[in-house]
Structures are given as C-alpha cells and as structure tokens.
XYZ file of C-alpha atoms in Angstrom:
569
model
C 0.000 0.000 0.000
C 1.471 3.279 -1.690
C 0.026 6.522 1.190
C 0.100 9.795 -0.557
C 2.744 12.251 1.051
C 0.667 14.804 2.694
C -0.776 11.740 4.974
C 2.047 10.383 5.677
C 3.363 13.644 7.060
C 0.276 14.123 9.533
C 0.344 10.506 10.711
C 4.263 10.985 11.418
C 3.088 14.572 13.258
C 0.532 12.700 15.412
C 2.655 10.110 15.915
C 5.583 12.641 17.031
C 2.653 14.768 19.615
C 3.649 12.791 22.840
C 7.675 13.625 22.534
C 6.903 17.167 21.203
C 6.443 20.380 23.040
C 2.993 21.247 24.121
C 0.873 21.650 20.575
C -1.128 24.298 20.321
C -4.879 24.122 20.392
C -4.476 25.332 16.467
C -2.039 23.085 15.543
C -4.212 20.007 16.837
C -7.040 21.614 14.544
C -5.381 21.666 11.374
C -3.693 18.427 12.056
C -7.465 17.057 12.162
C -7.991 18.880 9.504
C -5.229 17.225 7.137
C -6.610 13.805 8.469
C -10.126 14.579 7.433
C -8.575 15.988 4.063
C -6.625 12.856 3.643
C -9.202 10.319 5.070
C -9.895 8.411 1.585
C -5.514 7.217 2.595
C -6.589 6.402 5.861
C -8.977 4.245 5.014
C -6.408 2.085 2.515
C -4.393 1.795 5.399
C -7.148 0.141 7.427
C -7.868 -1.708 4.284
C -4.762 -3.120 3.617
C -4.556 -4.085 7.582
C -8.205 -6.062 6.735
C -6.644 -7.796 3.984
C -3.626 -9.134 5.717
C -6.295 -10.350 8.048
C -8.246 -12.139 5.393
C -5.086 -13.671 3.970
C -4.247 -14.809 7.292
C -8.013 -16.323 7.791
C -7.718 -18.047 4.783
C -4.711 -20.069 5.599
C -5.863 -20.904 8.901
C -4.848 -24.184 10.217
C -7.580 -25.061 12.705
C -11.339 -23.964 14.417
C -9.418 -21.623 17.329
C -7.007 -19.666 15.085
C -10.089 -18.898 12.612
C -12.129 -17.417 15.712
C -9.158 -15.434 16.428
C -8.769 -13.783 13.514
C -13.028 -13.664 12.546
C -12.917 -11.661 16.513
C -10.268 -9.694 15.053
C -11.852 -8.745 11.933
C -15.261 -8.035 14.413
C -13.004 -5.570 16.209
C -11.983 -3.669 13.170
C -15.055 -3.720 11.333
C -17.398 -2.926 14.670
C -15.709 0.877 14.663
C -16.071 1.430 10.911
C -18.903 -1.229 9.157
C -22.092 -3.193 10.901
C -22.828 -5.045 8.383
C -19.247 -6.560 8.068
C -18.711 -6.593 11.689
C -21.921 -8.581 11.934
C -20.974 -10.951 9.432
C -17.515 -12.059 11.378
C -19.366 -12.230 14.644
C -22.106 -14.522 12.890
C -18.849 -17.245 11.801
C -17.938 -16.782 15.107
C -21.708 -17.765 16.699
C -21.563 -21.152 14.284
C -18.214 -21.852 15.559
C -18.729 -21.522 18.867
C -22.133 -23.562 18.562
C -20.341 -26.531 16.846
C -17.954 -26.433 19.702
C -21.098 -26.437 22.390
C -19.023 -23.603 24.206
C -21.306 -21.334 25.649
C -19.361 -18.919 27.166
C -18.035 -17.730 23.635
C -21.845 -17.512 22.678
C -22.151 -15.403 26.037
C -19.546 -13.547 24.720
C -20.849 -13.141 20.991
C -24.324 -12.353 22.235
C -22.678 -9.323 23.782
C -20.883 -8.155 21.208
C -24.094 -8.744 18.982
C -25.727 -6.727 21.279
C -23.539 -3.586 21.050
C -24.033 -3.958 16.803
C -27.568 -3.608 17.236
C -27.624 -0.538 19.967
C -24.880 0.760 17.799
C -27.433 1.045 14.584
C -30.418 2.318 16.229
C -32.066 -1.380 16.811
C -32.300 -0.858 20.836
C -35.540 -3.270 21.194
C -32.903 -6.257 19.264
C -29.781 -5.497 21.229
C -32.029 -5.941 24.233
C -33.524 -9.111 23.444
C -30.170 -10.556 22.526
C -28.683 -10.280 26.293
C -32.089 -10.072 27.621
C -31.176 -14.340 28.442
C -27.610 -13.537 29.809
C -27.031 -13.179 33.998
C -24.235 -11.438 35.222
C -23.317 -14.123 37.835
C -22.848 -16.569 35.895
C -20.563 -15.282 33.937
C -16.735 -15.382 33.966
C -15.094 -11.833 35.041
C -14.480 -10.867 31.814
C -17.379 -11.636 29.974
C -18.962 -10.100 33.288
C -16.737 -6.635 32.557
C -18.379 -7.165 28.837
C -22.270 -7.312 30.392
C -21.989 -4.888 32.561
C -20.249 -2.337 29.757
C -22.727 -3.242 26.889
C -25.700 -2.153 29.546
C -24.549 0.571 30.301
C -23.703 1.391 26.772
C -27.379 0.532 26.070
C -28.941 2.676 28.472
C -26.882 5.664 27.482
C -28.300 5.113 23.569
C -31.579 4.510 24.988
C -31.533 7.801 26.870
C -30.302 9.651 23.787
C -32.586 8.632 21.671
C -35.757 9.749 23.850
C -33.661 13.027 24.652
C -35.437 14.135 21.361
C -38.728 13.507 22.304
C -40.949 14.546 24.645
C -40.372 11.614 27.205
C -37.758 11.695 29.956
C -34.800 10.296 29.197
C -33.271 10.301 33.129
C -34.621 6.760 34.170
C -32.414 5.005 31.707
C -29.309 7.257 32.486
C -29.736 6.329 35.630
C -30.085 2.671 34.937
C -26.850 3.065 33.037
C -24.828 4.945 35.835
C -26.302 1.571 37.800
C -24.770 -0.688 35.363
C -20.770 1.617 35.276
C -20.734 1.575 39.028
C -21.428 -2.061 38.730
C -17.959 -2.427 36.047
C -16.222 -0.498 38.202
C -16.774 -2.560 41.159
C -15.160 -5.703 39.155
C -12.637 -3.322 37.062
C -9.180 -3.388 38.017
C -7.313 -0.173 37.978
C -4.742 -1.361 35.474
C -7.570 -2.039 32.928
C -7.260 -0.013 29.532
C -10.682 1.222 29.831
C -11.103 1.991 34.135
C -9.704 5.435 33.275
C -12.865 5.798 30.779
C -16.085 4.695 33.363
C -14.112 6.281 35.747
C -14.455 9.642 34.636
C -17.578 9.283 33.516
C -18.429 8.587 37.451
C -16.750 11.647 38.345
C -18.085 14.303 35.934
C -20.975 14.568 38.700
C -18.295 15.051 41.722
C -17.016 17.632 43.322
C -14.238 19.523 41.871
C -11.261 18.467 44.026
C -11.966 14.891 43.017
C -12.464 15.555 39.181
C -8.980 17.668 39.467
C -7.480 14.707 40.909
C -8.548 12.567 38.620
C -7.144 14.645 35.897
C -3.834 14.313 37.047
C -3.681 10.408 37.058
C -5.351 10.540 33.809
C -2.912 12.713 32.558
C 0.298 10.554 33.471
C -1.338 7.840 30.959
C -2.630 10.185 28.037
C 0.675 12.517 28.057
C 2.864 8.841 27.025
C -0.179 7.989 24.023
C 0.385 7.906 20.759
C -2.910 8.869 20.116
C -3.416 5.610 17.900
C -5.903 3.502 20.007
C -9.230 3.470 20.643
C -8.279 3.837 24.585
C -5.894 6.437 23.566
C -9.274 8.000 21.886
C -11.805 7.153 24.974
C -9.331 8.810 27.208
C -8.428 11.829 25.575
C -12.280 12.204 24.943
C -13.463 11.979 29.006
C -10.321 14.251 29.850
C -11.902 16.669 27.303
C -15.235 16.789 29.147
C -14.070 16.936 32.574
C -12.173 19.885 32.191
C -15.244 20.930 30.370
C -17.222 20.351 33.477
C -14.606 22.304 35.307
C -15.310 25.612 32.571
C -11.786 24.866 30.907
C -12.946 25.335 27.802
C -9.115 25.790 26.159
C -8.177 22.075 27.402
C -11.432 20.387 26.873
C -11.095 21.783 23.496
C -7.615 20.312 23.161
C -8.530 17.319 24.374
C -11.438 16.905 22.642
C -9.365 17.293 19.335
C -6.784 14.891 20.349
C -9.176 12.191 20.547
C -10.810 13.457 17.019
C -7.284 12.756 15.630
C -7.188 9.494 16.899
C -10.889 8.638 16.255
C -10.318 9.775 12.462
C -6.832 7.749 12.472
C -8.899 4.444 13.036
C -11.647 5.281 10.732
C -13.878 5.343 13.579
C -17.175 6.352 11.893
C -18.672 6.003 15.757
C -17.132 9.197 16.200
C -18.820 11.312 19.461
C -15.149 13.447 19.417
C -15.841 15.157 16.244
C -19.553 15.594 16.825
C -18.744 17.110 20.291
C -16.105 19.490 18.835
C -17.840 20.645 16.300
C -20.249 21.980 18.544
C -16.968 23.604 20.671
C -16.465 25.492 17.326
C -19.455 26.706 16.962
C -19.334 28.084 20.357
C -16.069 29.770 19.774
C -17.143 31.136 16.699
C -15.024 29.194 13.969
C -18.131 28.526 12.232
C -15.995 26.995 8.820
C -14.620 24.250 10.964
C -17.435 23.445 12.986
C -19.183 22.817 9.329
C -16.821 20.315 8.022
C -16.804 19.039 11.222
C -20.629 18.280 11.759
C -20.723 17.088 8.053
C -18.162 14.372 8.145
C -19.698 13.089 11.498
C -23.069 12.987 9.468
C -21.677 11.166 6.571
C -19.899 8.605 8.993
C -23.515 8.137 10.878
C -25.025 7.623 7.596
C -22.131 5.031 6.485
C -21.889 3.093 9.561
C -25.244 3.189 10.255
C -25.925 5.203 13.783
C -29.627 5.749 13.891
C -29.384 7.243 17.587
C -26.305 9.392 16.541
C -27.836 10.480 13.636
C -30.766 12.102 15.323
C -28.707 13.763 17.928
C -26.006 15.077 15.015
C -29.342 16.429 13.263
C -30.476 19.115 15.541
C -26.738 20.488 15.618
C -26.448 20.510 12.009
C -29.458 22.295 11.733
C -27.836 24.447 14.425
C -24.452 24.239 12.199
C -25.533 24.913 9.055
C -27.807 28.215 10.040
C -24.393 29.818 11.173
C -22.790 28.891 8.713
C -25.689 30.291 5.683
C -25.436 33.265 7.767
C -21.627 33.450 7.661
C -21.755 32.863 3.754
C -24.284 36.180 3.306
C -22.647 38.224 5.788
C -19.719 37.462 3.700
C -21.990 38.198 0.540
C -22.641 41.306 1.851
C -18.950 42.560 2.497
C -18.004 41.271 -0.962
C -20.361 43.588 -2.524
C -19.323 46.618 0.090
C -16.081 46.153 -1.481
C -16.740 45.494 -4.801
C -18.670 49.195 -4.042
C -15.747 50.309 -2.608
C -13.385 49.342 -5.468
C -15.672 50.577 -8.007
C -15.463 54.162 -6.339
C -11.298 53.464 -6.297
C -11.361 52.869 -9.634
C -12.843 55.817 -10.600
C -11.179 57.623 -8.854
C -7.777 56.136 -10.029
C -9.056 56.883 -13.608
C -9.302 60.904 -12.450
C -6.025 60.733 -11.005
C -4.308 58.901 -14.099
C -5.991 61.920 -16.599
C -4.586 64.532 -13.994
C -1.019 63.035 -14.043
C -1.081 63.091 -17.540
C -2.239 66.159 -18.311
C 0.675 67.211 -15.427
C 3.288 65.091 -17.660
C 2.732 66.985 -20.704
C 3.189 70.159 -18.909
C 6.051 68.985 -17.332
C 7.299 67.432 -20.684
C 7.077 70.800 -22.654
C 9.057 72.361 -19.373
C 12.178 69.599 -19.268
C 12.134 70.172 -22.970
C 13.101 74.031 -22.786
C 15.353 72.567 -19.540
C 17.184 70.323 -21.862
C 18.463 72.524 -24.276
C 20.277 74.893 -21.265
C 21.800 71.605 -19.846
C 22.841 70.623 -23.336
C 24.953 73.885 -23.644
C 26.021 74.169 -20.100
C 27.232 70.135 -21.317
C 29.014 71.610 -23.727
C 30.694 73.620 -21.519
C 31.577 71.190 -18.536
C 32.834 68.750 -21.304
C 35.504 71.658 -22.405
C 36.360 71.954 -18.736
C 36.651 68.031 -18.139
C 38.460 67.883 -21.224
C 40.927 70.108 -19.798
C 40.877 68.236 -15.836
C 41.718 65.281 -17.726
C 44.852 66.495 -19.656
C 46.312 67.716 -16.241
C 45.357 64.980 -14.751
C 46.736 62.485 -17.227
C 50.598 64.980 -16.876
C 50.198 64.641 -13.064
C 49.337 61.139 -13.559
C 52.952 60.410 -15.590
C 54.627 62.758 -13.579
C 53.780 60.538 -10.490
C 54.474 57.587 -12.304
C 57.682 58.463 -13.120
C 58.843 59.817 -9.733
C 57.770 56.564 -8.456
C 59.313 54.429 -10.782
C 62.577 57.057 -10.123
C 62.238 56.377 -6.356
C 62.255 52.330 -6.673
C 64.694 52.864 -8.846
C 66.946 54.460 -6.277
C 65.894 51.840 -3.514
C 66.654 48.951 -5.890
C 69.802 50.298 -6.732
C 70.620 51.205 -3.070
C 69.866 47.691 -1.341
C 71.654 46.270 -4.203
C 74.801 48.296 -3.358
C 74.027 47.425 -0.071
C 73.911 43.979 -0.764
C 77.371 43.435 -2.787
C 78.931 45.660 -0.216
C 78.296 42.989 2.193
C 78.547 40.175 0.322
C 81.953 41.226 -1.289
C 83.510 41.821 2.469
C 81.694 38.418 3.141
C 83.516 36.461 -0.084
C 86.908 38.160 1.007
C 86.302 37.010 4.900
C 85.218 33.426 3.903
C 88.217 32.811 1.301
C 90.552 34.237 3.584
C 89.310 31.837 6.355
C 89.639 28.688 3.413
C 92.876 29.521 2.238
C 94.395 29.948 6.328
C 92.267 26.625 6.558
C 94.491 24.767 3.290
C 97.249 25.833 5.351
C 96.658 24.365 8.193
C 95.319 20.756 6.131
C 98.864 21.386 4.459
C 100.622 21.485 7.791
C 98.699 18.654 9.021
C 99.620 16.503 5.807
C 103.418 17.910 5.663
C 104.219 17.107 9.882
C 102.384 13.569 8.879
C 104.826 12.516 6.060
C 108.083 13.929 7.379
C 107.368 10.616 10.041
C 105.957 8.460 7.385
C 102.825 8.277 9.327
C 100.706 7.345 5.330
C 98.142 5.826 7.045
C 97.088 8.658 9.004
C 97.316 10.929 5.599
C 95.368 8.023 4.204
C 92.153 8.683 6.902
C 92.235 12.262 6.741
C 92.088 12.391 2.996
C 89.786 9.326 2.161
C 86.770 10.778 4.500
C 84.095 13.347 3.408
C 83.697 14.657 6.806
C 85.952 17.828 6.033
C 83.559 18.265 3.392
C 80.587 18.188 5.212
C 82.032 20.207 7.970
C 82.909 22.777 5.677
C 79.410 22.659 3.580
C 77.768 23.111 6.976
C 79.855 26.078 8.004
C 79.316 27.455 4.522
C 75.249 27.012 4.427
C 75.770 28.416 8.541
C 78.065 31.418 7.465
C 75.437 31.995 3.993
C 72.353 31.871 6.394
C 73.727 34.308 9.205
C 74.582 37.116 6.228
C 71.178 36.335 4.179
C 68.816 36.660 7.738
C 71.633 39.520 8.238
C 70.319 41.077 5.438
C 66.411 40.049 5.482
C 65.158 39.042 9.053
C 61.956 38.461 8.145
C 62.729 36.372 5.388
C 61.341 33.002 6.502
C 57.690 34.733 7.680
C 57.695 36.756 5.033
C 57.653 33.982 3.062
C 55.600 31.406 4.766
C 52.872 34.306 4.562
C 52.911 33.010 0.347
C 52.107 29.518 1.469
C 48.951 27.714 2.672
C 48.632 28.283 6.437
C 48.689 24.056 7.094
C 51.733 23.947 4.572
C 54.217 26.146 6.415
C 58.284 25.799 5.852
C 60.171 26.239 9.443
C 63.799 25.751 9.844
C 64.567 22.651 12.309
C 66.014 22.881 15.353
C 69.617 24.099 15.166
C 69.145 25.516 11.169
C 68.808 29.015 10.415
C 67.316 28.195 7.144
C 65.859 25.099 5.515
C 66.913 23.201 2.007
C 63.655 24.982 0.484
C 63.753 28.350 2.229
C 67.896 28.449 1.475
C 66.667 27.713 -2.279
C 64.209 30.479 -2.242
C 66.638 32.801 -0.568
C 69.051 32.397 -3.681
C 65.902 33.094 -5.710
C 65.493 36.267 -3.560
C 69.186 37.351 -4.343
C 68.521 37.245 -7.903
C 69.632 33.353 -8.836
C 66.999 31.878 -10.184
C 68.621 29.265 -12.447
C 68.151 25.185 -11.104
C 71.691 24.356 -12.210
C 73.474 27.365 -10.775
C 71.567 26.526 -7.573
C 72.272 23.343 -7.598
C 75.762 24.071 -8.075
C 75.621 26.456 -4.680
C 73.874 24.170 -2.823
C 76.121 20.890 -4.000
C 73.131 18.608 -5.676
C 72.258 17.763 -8.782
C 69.387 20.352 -10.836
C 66.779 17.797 -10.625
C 67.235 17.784 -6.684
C 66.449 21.613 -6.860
C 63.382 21.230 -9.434
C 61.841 19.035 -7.029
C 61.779 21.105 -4.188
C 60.734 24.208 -6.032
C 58.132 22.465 -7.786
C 56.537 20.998 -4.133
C 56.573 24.263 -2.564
C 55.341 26.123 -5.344
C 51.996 23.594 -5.193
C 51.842 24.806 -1.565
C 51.953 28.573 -2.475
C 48.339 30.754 -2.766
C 49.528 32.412 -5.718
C 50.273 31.184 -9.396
C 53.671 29.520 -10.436
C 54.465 32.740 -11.851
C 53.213 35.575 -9.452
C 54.844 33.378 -6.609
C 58.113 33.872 -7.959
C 57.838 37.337 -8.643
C 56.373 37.775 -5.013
C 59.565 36.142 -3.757
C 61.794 38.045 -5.623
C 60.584 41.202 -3.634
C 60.490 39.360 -0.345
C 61.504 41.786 3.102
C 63.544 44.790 3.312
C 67.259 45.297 3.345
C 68.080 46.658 6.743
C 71.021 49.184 5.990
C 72.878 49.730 8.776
C-alpha cells in the first residue's frame, strides 16, 4: 500500500505529539484537519490491515485460530462497518455452537448486542442479552455485560432526549450498570480510566482535578493511535469541560478526534462534540466540516441514535454557517462598491497626471536645451581636468618608478657591499684553513705516518664540515640582510603547509633555495651548483613548494623576488 505524502506527514506529526512540546490548540485543529482531508488514505491503510487479516483467515490451520482472527476482523469492522462486523461475529456464533461452548456464545451475544444498539435497533440489542445473567458469567465476559448495559442505556436515553419523554430513568439505569464495572474493574484495565471519569463528571471539583492528574500521566505517554488512547483523551476533554476549561477540553477533545479519524472510527462522538466547541467559539468553517463528516460517517456506519442527535446540531451548524456565507456576501459587494469608487477615482487621477506630464514634458524640454549647452561647456572643462590629470598622472608615475629605482639600486649596493667583504672574509678563512690541512699533511709525512694521511684524505667529513659552516656562514649574512625572510615567506604559502627551519638551522633546504631566488639566482643548475646537488634535486623542491603557495607559479616567484627589506645599517 502506496500513502500519498501529505498523509504520511500528519500521521508521522501525530505520531511525534507525545515527545513534542505542548501543541497548540491550532495546531491540533489543522492536524485534524489534514486527516479529514486525507481520510480516503486512511482508510487504505485500514484496508490493507483487513486484507492481511483475510489472507491470514484463509490459511488458517484449525477452528481456534479462525475465531481469532473472525474476533479480530469483528473488532476492526465494529468501529467502521455493521454489516461486516456482523458478518464475522455470525462465523464466530456457528463456531462456537459446533464447539457447544457457551461462554463464547455469552460472549458473541454481547458483542451482537452492542451492533444492534450501535445502529439504532435498541428493542434487538435488548432481546439478545435479555437471556444472559451477570453471575454466571466469567469476570471478563462479566466486565463485557456490565459495559454493553450501560452502553445501552446511554443510547436509549439519547434517543428519547429528542422527544418529549424523559430520558433520566435510563441514564440512571446506566450509571447503575458503570458503578457495577467499576466494582469488578481493576485499575490497570485499559478502559477503568474511561467509566471512571464518567463517574466523576458529577463530583465535586477536588476529586475531578485529581482525577485529571492520574489521567494525565497515561494520556501525556499515548500515541494517540488507540481506541483507549481515543476514549481517554475524549473523558479528559469533558471533565475539564465540566470544570469551565474550555481551552483544554477543546484540546482534548481534538486529540481524541485525531485518533478517532486515524482508526476510521465512523462512531465518532469526538468530532460531533467538537464541532459543537467550534461553533461556540465562533469558527463557524470548521465546525461545518466538522458536523458534516460526522453525518456522513452516521449515515455510512449506520448510527440511527447518533444520527438524530447530530441532526439538531447541524441544523444548528448549518444556520451559522448560511449566515456566515451572506454576511460574507454582503462585504463582498461593500467592497466590490468600494473598489468601483477606487477605480474611478484612479481613472481621475491617471488623466490629472497626464495632463501634469505633458506640462512637465514641454518644461524639461526648454530645460534640456540649457543643460545641453552648459554640457558643452563642462565637457571643455573636463576635457581640460583630464589632460592635467593624465601629466600629473605620468609625472607621479615616473617619480615613483625614479624612487624604486633608487631603492633597488641602493639595497643592491648594499647587498654586494656585504657580500663582497663576506667572499673576502670566507676565502681568507679557506685559504688559512688549506694551510693548516697542508701542515697537518706535511708534519704527517716527514714521520711516514701514510696511514694517518690516508684517513684524513679518504673521508668526506671535512667536506661536510665545511658545507655546513658554509650554508651556517650563507644563512647568518642572508637573515643579516632580510630578518623576516622566513615569515615573510611562509605568509605566500597555505597556512597548514608552512616551511620552518629545524632545530639548530637558520634556514631550511627549500627556504635556502628560495633565498638564492630572492638574491637574484633563479637558475636550477646554478643553484644546484651552490647548494652541492644535482638540478633535478632543486626542481623538485621548487616544484613541491610552489603547489603549496596561494599564488600562481608565476606571481609566486615574482612575489619572492621582492620578499623583506634590506636593513642598511
């Protein structure tokens, strides 16, 4: 079974009402309302719940399991259909008779009993239990008696309520007949919170308030979904009705609408009682639908006694609701009036304006021509602006161009000066340390000592040594130079992909590269010959930091090359 979207959104709202926040009373409404909408889905669902019944009924495997599922298919049908209902409990009654079990026919009989009050036929569902005694039944067929009596009385009393005889002798006998369930009830049955406050709408209004509370610790954890969940909702509805609550018994009242509607209860005393709330409040449009669908359902199920209490209060229903539709007549026409008079006068107002616009035309005309001349002259003038402003424009250009001229050509003195003095320090300190390697090698061989010439000449370790003082001596003059070098630079990269010397390094293998760069060498073989590896070496490591720079391959470069600020001392 395929539900429609909007239906399947409501059921998952009502379903959700327990967990949520407080609803508001409005929110309940047009939930109902979206259920009524929607109600040709709902009853599918129950559909599709009676066929996997059916199926089930048909592969039944013995006598028992088939008056299981025909009770089953009783309780559905008894909220929605008679005549199906009937026709289960009838399989049931030939069952039960082939079996010689007469407390299932005892317990059929009731049930049959509650079809007929249920249509109207009060004299049949009275001689059907008529034969039945309450002691000698079983508890819960006893619970069953004593709640179909009491449900007959009560139809019994509403049906005379319409005519001229009193109706209070058989309310009474059905108040007789609840105290008497109540008395054999225990508290943890589903429906003792239902006859009990029934018993207690006459009480004071401690007790009722009481009440409310422990019916309110079951209701509040509902999902609104049974027809306990309905009952309950529905008697919490009228005793706060009874205590002149009229916001809560009108919440209440809805809730068990929603879940009334949900089963496809066509039974339904929720909707017929707040339709009637509506009407009082004034929402005359809801209270309609309202009173019409619990009509329909009457007719459909059929309800004799329900139908002729729902008549009076459609009467009732329908008279607002004709006088709603030509009240609203009338204002339609006061404002079709109303526009009418707009209208014309809009028309009045649209000739003025144009009239005003052709006056106003033949004024901006005369207006143009002076601001076409005076035009003529501002163009001259702007003419002029710009042709200073273009010779201040190159003039500024070029002294800036001068000045960066003069600062590039200063730090670049700057910058030989120091590295010349440097290149003079450094190959004086490699040709006093040849001299000393010379000595070494010279005092070694005057004593024949070859082996020791051997492991001072075989190793790389001078090499390194001196490499490392080199890079050391090369970083200390560069930083010298540029101190903010390395954050200057790690400002061009990604901020997870930042460069950082290691401990003990002034400058990394990637940041020394980029250093050269900044000093002008930007060839991969001249690099590589400063830095002693091979070109390919120094193409790798450009090309891995350049994919973490934020700039293209070529800006990044050129944003390197202008890196920091000489400091001249």
């Amino acid at each position: 079974m395929k539900l429609s979207f909007p239906i399947v959104f409501v059921i998952a709202f009502v379903s959700f009402l327990p967990a949520m926040a407080v609803p508001s009373n409005n929110e309940l409404l047009v939930c109902l309302d979206s259920l009524l909408i929607n109600r040709n889905d709902l009853e599918k669902k129950r559909q599709y719940i009676v066929d996997d019944y059916r199926q089930k009924l048909s592969n039944a495997r013995n006598v028992d399991e088939r008056y299981r599922l025909n009770n089953m298919l009783y309780e559905i049908y008894s909220l929605y259909s008679i005549d199906s209902a009937m026709n289960y409990l009838e399989r049931n009654f030939r069952i039960a008779d082939t079996l010689g079990d007469s407390l299932r026919v005892a317990d059929l009989k009731i049930k049959k009993s509650f079809l007929y009050a249920a249509t109207g036929l009060l004299m049949e569902s009275a001689n059907e239990i008529a034969g039945l005694r309450s002691n000698n039944l079983p508890l819960n067929a006893r619970k069953a008696y004593f709640a179909q009596m009491a449900y007959l009385y009560d139809h019994m009393a509403n049906y005379l309520r319409i005519n001229p005889i009193n109706s209070n002798a058989y309310f009474d006998k059905s108040n007789v007949y609840k105290d008497s369930l109540l008395s054999v009830m225990a508290k943890d049955d589903p429906e003792y919170l239902w006859y009990k406050g029934w018993s207690l709408l006459g009480a004071s209004k401690d007790k009722r308030n009481e009440f409310i509370r422990e019916l309110h610790k079951t209701l509040d954890k509902s999902t609104l979904t049974t027809p306990d969940d309905a009952k309950n909702a529905y008697i919490l509805g009228c005793l706060y009705n009874k205590n002149g609550d009229a916001d809560n018994a009108l919440r209440y009242v809805a809730m068990s609408a929603i879940a009334d509607v949900q089963l496809c209860n066509r039974d339904i005393a929720s909707l017929q009682r707040l339709a009637m709330m509506c009407l009082e409040r004034g929402d005359v449009e809801r209270a309609h639908n309202y009173i019409g669908y619990c009509m329909e359902a009457a007719l459909k199920y059929p309800n004799r006694v329900r139908a002729s209490t729902i008549a009076p209060l459609q009467h009732q229903i329908n008279a607002a609701y004709q006088e709603k539709l030509r009240t609203q007549e009338r204002m339609r026409r006061v404002f079709l009036i109303l526009v009418s008079i707009l209208s014309v006068c809009f028309a009045v107002a649209v000739l003025v304006i144009i009239r005003e616009m052709r006056e106003l035309k033949e004024q901006r005309k005369g207006m143009d021509e002076v601001n076409a001349l005076l035009n003529a002259r501002v163009k001259e003038l702007s003419e002029t602006k710009s042709q200073f402003s273009e010779a201040n424009d190159k003039l500024s250009s070029l002294n800036a161009q001068l000045k960066e001229a003069n600062t590039e050509l200063n730090e670049s003195n700057y910058v030989k000066e120091e590295y010349v003095g440097y290149v003079f320090s450094l190959c004086s300190h490699y040709i006093k340390q040849m001299d000393d390697f010379r000595r070494t090698i010279n005092r070694h061989a005057k004593v024949k000592q070859w082996d020791d010439i051997l492991t001072l000449t075989e190793g790389k370790s001078m090499e390194r040594d001196a490499l490392k003082e080199f890079y050391n001596n090369f970083d200390t003059i560069f930083l010298h130079l540029y101190p903010h070098f390395v954050s200057d630079f790690n400002s061009l990269l990604q901020p997870d992909q930042q460069i950082l010397p290691k401990e003990g390094e002034l400058l990394s293998t990637e940041l020394r590269i980029y250093a050269l760069v900044r000093l002008g060498i930007t060839d991969s073989v001249k690099i590589a010959d400063f830095l002693h590896c091979s070109p390919q070496t120094v193409y790798n490591y450009r090309f891995r930091t350049r994919n973490k720079a934020i700039l293209p391959k070529a800006e990044f470069i050129e944003a390197v090359k202008t890196l920091g600020h000489v400091v001249i001392e």
